[in-house]
Coordinates of C-alpha atoms in Angstrom, one line a residue:
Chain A
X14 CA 8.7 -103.2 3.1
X15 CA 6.8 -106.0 1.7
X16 CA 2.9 -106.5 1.6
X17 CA 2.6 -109.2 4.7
X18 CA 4.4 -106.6 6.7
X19 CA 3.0 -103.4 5.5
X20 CA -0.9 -104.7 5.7
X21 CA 0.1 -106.3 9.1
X22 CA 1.3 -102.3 10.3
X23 CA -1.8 -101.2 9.3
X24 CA -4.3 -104.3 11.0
X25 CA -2.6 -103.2 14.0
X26 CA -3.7 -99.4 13.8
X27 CA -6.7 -100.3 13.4
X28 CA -9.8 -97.9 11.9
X29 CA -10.1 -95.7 14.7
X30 CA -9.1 -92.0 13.4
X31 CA -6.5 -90.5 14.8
X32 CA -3.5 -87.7 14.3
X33 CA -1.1 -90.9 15.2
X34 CA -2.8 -93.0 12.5
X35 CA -2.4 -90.2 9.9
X36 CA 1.1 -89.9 10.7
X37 CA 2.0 -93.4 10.7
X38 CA 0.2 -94.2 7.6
X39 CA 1.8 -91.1 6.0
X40 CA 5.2 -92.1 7.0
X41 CA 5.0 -95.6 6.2
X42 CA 3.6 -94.6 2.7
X43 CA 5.6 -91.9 1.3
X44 CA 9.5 -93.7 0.7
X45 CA 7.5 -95.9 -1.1
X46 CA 5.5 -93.1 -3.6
X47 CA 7.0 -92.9 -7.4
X48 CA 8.1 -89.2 -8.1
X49 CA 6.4 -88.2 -11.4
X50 CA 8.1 -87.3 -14.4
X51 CA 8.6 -83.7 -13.9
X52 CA 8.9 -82.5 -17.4
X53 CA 5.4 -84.2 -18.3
X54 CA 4.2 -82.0 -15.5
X55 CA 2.6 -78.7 -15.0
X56 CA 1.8 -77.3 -11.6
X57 CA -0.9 -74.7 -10.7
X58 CA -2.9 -74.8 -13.6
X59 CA -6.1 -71.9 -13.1
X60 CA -9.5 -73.4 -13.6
X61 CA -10.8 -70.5 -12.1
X62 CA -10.5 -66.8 -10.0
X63 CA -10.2 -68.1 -6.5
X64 CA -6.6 -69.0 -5.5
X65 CA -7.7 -72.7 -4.7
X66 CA -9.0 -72.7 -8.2
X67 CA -5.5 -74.5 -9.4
X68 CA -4.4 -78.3 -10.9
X69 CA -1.6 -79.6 -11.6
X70 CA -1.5 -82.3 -15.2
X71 CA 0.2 -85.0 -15.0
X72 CA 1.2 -86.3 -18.8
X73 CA 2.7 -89.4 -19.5
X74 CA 5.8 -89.6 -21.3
X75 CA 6.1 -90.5 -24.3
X76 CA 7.2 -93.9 -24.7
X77 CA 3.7 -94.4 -22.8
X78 CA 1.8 -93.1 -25.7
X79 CA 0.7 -96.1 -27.8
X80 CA 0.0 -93.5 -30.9
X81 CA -0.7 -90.1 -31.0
X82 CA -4.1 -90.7 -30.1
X83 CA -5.4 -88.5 -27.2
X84 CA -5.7 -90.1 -24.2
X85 CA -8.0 -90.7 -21.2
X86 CA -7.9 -88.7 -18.4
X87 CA -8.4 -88.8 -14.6
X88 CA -9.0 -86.3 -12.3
X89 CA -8.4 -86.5 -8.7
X90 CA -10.2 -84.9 -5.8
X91 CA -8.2 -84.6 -2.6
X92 CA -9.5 -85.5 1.0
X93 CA -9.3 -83.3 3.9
X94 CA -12.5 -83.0 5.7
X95 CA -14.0 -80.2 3.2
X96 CA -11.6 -77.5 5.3
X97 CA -8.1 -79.0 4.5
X98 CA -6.1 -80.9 1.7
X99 CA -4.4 -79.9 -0.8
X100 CA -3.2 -81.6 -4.8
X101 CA 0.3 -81.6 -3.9
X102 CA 3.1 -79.4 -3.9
X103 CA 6.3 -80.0 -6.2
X104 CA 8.3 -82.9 -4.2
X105 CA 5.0 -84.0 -1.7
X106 CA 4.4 -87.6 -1.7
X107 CA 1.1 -86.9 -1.7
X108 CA -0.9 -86.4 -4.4
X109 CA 1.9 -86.6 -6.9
X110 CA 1.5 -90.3 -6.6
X111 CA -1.9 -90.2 -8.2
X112 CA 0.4 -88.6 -11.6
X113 CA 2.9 -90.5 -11.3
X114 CA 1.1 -93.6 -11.3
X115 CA -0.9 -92.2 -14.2
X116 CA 1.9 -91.3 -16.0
X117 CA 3.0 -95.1 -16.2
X118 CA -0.3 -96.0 -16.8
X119 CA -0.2 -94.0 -20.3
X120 CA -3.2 -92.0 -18.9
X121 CA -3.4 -88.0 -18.6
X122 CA -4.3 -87.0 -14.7
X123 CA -5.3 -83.8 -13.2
X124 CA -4.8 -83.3 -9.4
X125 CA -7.2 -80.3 -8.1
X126 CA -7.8 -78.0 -5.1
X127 CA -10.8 -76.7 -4.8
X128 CA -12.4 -74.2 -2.1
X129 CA -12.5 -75.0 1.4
X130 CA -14.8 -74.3 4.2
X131 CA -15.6 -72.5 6.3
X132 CA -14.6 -70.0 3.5
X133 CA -17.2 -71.6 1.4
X134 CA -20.3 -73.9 2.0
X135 CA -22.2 -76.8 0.0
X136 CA -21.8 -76.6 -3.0
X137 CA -19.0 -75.2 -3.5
X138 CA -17.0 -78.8 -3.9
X139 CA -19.4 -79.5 -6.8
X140 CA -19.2 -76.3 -8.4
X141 CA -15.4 -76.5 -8.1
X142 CA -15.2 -80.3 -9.9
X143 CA -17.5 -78.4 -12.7
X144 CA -15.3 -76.1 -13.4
X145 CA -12.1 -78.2 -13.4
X146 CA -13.9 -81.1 -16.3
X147 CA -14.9 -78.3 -18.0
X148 CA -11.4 -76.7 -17.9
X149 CA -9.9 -80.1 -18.5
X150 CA -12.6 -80.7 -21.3
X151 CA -12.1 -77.3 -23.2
X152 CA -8.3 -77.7 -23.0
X153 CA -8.6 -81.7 -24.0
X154 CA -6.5 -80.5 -27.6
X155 CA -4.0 -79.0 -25.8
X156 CA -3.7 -81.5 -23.3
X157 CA -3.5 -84.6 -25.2
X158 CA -6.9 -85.8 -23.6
X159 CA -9.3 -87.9 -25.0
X160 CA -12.9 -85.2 -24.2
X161 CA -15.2 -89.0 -24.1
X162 CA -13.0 -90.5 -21.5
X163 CA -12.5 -87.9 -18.6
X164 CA -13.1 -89.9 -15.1
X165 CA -13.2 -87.9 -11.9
X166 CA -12.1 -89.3 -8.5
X167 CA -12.3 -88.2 -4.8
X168 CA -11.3 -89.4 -1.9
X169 CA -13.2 -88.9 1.6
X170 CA -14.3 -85.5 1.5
X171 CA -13.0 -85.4 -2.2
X172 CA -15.6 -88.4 -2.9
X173 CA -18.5 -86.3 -1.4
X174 CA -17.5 -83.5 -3.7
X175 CA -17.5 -86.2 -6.9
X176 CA -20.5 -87.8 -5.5
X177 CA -22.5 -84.2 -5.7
X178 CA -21.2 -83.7 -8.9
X179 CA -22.2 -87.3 -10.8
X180 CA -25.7 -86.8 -8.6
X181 CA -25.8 -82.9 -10.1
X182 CA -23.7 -82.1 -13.1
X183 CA -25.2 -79.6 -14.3
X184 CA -22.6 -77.9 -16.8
X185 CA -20.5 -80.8 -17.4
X186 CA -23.2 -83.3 -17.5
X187 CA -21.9 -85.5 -20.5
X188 CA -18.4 -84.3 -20.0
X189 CA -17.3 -87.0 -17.9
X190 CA -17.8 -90.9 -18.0
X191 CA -16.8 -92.1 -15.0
X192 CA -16.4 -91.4 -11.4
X193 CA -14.8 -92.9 -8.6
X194 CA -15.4 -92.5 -4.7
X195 CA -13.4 -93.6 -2.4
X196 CA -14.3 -93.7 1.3
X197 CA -16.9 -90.9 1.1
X198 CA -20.0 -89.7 2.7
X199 CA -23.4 -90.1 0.6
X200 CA -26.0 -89.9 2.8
X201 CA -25.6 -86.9 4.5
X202 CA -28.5 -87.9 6.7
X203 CA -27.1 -90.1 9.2
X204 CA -23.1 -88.7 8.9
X205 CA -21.7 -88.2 11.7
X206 CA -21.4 -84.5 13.2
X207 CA -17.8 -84.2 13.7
X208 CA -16.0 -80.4 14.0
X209 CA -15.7 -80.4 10.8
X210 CA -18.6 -81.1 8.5
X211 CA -20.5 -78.5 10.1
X212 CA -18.0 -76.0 8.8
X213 CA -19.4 -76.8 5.5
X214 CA -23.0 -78.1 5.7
X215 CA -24.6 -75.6 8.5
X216 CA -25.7 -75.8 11.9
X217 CA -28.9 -76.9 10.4
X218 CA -31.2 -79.9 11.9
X219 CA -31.3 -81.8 9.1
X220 CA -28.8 -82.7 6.3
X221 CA -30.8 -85.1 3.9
X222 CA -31.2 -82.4 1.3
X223 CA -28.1 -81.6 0.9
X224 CA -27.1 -85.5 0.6
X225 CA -26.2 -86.9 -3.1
X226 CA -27.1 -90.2 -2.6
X227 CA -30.8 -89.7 -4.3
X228 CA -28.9 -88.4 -7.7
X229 CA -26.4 -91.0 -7.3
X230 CA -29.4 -93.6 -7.5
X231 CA -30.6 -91.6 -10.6
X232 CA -27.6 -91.2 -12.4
X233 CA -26.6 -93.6 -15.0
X234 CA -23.1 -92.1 -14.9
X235 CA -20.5 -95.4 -14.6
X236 CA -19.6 -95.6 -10.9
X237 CA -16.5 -97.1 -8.6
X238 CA -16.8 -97.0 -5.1
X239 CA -14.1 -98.1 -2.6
X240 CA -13.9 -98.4 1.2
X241 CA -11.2 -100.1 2.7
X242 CA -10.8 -102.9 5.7
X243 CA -9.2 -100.8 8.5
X244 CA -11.8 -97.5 7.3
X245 CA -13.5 -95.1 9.5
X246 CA -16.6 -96.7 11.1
X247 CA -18.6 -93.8 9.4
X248 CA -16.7 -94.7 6.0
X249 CA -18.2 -98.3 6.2
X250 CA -21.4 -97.4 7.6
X251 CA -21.7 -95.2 4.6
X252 CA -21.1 -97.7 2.0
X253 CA -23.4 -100.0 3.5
X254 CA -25.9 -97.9 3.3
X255 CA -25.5 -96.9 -0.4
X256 CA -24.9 -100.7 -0.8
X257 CA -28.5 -101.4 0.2
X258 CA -29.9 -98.6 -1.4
X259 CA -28.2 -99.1 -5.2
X260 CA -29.2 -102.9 -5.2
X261 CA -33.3 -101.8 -3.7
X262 CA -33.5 -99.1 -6.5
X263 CA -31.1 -100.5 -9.3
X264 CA -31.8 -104.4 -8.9
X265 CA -27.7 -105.3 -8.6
X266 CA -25.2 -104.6 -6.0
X267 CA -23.0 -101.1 -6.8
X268 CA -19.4 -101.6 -8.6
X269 CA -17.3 -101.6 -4.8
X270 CA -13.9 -102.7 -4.1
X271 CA -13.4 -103.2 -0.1
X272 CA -9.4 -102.7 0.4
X273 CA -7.8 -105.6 2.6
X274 CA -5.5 -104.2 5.0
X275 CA -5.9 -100.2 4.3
X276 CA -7.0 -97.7 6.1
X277 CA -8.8 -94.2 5.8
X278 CA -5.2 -92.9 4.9
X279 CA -3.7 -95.3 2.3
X280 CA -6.5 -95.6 0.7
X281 CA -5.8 -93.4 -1.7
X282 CA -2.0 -92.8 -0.8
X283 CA -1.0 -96.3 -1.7
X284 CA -1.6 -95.3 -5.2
X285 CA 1.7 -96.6 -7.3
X286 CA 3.3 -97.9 -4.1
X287 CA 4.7 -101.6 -4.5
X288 CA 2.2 -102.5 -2.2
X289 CA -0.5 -100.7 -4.1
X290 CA -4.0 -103.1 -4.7
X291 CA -5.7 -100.2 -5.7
X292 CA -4.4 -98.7 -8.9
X293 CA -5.1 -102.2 -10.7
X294 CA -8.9 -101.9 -9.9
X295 CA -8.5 -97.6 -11.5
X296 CA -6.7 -98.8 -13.9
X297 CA -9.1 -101.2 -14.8
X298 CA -12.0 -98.8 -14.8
X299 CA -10.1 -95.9 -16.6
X300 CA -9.2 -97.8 -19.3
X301 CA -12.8 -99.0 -19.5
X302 CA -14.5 -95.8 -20.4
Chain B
X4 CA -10.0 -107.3 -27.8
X5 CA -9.2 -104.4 -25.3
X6 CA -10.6 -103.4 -22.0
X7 CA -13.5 -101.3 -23.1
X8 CA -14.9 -104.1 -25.7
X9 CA -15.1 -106.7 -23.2
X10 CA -16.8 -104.9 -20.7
X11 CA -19.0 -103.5 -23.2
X12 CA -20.2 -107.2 -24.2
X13 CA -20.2 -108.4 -20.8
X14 CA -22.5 -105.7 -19.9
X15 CA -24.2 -106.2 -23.1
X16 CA -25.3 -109.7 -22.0
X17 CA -26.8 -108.7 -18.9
X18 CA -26.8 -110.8 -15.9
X19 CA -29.2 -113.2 -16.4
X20 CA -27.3 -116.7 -15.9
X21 CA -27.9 -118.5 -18.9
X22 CA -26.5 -121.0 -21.1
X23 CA -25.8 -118.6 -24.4
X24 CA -24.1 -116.3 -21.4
X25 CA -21.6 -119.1 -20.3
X26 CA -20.6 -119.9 -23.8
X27 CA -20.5 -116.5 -25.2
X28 CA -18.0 -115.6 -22.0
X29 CA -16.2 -118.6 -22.6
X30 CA -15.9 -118.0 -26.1
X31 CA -14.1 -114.5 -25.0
X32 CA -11.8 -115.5 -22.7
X33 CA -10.6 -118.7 -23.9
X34 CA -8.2 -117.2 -26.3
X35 CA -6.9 -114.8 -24.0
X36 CA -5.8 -117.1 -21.3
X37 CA -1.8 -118.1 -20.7
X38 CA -1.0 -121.5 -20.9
X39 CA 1.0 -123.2 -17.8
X40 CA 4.4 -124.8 -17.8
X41 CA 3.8 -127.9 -18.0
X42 CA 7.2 -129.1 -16.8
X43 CA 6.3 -127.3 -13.6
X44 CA 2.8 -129.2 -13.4
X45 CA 1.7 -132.1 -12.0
X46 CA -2.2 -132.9 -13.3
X47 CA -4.3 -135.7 -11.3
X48 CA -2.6 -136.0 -8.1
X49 CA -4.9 -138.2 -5.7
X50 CA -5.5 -136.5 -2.5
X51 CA -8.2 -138.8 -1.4
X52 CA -9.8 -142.4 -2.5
X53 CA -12.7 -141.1 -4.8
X54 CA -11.6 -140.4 -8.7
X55 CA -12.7 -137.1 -7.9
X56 CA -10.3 -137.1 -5.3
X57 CA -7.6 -135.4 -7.6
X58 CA -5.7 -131.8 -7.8
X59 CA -3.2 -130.3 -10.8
X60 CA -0.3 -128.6 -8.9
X61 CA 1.3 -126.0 -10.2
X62 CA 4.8 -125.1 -8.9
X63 CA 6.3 -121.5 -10.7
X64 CA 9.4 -121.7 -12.8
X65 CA 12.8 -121.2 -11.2
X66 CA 13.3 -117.8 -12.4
X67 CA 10.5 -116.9 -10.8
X68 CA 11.4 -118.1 -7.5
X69 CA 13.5 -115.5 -5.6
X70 CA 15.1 -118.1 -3.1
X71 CA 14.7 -121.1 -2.5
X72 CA 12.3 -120.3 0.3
X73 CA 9.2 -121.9 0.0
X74 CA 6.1 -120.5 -1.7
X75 CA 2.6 -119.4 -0.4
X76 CA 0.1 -121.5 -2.1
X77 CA -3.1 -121.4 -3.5
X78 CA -5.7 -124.0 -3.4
X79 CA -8.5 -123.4 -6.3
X80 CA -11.8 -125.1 -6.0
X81 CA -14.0 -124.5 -8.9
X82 CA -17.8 -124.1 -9.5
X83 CA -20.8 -125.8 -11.3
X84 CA -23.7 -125.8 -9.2
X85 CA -22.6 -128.6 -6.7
X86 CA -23.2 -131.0 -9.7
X87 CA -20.6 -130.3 -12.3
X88 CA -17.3 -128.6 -13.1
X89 CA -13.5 -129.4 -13.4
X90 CA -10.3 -128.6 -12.5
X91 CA -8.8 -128.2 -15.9
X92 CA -7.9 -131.2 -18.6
X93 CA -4.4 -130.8 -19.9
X94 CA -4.9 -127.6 -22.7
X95 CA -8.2 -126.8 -21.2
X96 CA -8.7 -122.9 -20.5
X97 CA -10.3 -122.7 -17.7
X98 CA -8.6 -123.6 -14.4
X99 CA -5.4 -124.0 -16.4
X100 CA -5.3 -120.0 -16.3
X101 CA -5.3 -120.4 -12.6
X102 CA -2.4 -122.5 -12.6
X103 CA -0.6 -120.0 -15.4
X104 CA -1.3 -117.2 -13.4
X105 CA 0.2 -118.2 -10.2
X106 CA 3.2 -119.7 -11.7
X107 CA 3.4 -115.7 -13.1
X108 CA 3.0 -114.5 -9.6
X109 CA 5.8 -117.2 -8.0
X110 CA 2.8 -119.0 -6.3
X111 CA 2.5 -122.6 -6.2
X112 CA -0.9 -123.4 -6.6
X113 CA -3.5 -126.3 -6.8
X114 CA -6.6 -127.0 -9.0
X115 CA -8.8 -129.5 -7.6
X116 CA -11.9 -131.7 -8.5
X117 CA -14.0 -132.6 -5.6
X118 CA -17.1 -135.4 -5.5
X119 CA -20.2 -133.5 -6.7
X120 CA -24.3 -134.4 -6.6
X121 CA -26.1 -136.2 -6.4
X122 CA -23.7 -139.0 -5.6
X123 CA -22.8 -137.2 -2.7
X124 CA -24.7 -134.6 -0.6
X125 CA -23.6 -131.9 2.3
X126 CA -21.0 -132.0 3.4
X127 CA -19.1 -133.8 1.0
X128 CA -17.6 -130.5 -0.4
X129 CA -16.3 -129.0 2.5
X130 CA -14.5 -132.8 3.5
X131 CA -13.0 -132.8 0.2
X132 CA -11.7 -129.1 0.6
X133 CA -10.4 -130.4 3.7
X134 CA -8.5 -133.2 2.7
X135 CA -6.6 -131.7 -0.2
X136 CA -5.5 -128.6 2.6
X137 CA -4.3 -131.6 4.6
X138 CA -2.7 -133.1 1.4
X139 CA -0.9 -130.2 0.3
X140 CA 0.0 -129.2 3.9
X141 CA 1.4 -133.0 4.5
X142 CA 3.1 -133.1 1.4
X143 CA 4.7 -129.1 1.7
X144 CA 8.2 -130.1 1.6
X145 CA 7.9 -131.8 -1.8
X146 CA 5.7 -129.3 -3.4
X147 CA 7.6 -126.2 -2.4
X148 CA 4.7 -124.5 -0.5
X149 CA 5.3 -122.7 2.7
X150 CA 2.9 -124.7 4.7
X151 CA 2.1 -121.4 7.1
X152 CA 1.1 -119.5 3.7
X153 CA -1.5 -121.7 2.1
X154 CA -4.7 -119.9 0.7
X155 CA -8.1 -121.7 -0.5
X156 CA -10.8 -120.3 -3.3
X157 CA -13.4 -120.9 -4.3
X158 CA -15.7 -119.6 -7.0
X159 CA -19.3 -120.4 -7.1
X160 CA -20.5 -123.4 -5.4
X161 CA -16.7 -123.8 -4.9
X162 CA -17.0 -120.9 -2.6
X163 CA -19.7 -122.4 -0.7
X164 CA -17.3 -125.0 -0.1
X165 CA -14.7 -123.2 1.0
X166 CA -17.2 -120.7 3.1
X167 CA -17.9 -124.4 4.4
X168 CA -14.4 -125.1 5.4
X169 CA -13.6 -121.7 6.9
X170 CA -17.2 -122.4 9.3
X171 CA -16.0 -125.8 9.9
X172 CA -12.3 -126.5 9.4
X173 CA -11.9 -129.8 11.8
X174 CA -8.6 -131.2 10.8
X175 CA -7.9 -128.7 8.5
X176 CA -7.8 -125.8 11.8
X177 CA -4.6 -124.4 12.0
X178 CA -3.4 -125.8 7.9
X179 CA -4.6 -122.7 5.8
X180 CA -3.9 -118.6 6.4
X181 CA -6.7 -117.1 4.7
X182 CA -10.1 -118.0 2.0
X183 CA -11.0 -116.2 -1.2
X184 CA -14.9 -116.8 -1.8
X185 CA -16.2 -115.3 -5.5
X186 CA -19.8 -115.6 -6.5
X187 CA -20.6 -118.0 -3.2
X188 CA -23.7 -118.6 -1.4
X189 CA -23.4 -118.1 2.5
X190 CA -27.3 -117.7 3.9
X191 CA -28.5 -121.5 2.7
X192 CA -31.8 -120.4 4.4
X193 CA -32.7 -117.8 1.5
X194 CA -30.7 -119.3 -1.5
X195 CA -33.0 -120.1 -4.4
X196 CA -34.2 -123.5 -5.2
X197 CA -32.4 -124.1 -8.5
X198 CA -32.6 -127.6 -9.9
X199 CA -29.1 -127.9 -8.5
X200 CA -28.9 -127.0 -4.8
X201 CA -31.6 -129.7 -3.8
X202 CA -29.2 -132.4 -5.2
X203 CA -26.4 -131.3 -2.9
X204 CA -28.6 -130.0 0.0
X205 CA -31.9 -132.4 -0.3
X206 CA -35.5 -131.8 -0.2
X207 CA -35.4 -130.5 3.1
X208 CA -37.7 -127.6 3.9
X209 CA -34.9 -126.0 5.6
X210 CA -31.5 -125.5 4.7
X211 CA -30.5 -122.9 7.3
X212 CA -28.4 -125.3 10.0
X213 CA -26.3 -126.1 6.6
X214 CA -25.4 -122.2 6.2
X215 CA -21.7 -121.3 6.1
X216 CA -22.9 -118.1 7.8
X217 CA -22.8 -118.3 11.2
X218 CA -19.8 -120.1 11.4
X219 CA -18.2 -117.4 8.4
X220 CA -19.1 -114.7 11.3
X221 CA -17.5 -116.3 13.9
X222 CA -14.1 -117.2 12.4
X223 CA -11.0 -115.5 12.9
X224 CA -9.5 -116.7 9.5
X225 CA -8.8 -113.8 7.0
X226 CA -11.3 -113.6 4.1
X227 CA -11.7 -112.3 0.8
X228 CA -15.5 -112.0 -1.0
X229 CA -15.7 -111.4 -4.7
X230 CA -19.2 -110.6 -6.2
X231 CA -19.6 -109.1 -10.1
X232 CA -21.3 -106.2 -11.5
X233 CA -23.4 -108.5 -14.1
X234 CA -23.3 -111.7 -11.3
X235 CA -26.4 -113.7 -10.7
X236 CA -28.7 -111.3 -8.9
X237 CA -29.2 -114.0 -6.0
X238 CA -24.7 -113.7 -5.9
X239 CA -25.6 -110.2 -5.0
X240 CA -28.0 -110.8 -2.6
X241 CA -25.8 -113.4 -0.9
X242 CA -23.6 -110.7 -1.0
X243 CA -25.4 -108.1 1.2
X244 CA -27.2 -110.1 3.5
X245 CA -22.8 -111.1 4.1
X246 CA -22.0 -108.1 4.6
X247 CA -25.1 -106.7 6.7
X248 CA -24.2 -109.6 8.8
X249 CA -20.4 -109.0 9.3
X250 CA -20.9 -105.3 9.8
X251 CA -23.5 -106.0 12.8
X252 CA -21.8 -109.1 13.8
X253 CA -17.6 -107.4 13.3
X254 CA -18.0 -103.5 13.2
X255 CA -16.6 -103.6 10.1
X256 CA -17.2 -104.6 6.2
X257 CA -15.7 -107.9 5.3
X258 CA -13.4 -107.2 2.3
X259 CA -15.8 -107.8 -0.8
X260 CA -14.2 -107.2 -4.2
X261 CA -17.2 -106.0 -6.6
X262 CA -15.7 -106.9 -10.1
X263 CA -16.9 -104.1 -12.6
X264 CA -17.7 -105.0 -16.2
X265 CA -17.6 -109.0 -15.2
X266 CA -20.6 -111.7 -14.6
X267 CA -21.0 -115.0 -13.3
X268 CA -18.5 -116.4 -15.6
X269 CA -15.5 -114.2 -16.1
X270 CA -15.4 -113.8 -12.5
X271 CA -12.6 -116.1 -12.0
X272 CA -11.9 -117.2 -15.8
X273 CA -10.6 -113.6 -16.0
X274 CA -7.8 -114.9 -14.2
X275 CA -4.4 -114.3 -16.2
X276 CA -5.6 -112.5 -19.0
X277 CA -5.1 -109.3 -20.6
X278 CA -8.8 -108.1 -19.2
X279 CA -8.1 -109.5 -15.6
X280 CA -8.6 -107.0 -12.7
X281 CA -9.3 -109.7 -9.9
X282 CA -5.4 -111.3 -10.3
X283 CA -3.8 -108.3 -8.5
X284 CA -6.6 -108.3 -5.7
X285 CA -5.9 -112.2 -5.5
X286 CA -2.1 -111.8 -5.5
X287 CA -2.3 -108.7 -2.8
X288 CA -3.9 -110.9 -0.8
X289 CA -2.1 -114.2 -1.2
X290 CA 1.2 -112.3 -0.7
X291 CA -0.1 -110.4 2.8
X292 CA -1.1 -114.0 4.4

């Protein structure tokens, strides 16, 4: 499938959510996903006790390694509406096209679950990124990863989760030097109340404390942000908001890269697809830290 | 110089336009630029009367033309404060790289000079933009362009221009499938009075019924915005009020490219090097018109 006719499949589904959209995007996307390189791969790493405390590393092969010089690292949050989602399971399109990608790239990547709700409530996402850069940084010998250059990524849900943790790092403040958010929700004020974010934020009135965006203003942590053309409303609502608020309080418009012709769903799935815009703008920013 | 030291200057330098920050990016990016073919280029072609009236074409080598199909195209019109600038002299950098670039990506493309202020005022730019889409379009055959598939930038005051043309197309309706505007100013009514605009625009006390804007809002021809991380703070302002005004006006973002680690001047110099992260965004979108 080539680009005109890929971006022109999406323009015609559209931004508004849907079980048909998912599946459509899913479908169009995964013949088109590299495979990684198995043997530079280890599954269901443990970070931690719970059962969704597991990554998999992605390492690149070595023809990809310029020297023996560790190398950076990226860790990727999935989406899933904080109650679903999961890294990837051996053979899944998704998110073994994040490694594989990385792989080619000559960078080290992590894909991570992390605890879901209604099991577990706010926090819990941050607490969960925590412990996988310090897992990632601990083991940085052993994994052939540079401990300065460890960027974290999420998408959706998976954003909010980064976006908590650069606004809060609390144990592994200095342990990462980059984050990228992709489609997520900041200001928890004015999200939307769909069935599903109540599952992890309360029944509670009001949201705002619980929001990142404040920290995220603070924070002098280097930041990507991505939304794309076809995204949720909410998605683009969102990132005009943060939009206005990072240029009143830091004086210059945030580092954002609006996707042409994506949607909520290949946003992040496109990664290392031939029709991928994406990975050059990661790339980019990885290799930057 | 790698990724991570060029950002780390350009941030550096801040984003203060100035002239020690337009020759110390030049001085950068110069060397890292590709060359064209020159036995697939065709400098100083006259689209129009005026010696200004001229465009280099740039048609890609055979082996990088899959059939003999013919190409999209894209038209480049470069900046200088409505007063200055050029299209590239033969072993000049910058918009060579343009030309190097999309003979790289199987593009045709154009470079062209346009008549400038004070010898001409508003809106001299946009007619000029407007007659070289009419000149390629006329002369597609020859050139190897795909006459559906033709794409106009701008950067700078070059994307006023071409904001301009997409408000405004008259006889160029219909001849060109998408714009790319980098750095541009849209909202004339709350640009700031440098001791450039007033020579293009004139010592009106209001330059609001010369805003692209309204017109921008109202088109239906897919655009791309660029804006940098270290731009000219007023790009960044242009760059919200554009968006707040798409978003209310479309119920969506307009796809806006924020370019980390770049300013003012790498924006679109960038173009073809080894620290370029705009190309793939430009070449996604060229190849999905």
């Amino acid at each position: 499938m080539d680009r005109k006719a890929f971006h022109a499949k999406i323009a015609a589904m559209g931004s508004e959510f849907s079980p048909e959209l998912i599946e459509a995007t899913n479908a169009m996307l995964a013949p088109l996903l590299p495979a990684p390189d198995e043997a530079r791969t280890t599954r269901d790493i443990a970070y931690g006790p719970h059962e969704r405390h597991r990554l998999n590393l992605f390492r690149p092969p070595f023809d990809k390694l310029r020297t023996d010089t560790p190398a950076p690292c990226l860790l990727f949050v999935h989406d899933g509406g904080f109650v679903m989602g999961d890294k990837g399971a051996p053979g899944a399109p998704f998110y073994n096209n994040i490694g594989a990608w990385a792989q080619k790239q000559g960078f080290v990547s992590a894909t991570m679950n992390y605890r879901l709700a209604p099991e577990v409530r706010w926090p819990a996402g941050r607490e969960d990124v925590i412990a996988a850069i310090l897992h990632l940084a601990g083991h940085a010998g052993e994994y052939g990863i540079d401990p300065a250059r460890i960027v974290v990524m999420g998408h959706s849900a998976g954003a909010t989760h980064v976006a908590d943790t650069v606004a809060a790092p609390g144990a592994a403040a200095g342990k990462f030097a980059g984050a990228i958010m992709s489609s997520g929700f900041y200001d928890l004020g004015s999200a939307v109340r769909d069935p599903f974010k109540p599952q992890y934020y309360g029944d509670g009135e009001d949201w705002s404390p619980m929001s990142p965006l404040p920290g995220l203003l603070e924070s002098e942590i280097p930041c990507l942000f991505g939304v794309c053309e076809y995204d949720m409303i909410e998605c683009q609502q969102q990132a005009r908001l943060l939009a206005d608020a990072w240029l009143a309080a830091k004086g210059r418009w945030p580092v954002i890269h609006v996707q042409a012709g994506h949607n909520h769903i290949s946003a992040a799935r496109q990664v290392g697809s031939p029709v991928d815009s994406f990975g050059p703008v990661l790339a980019d920013f990885v290799a930057s830290r």
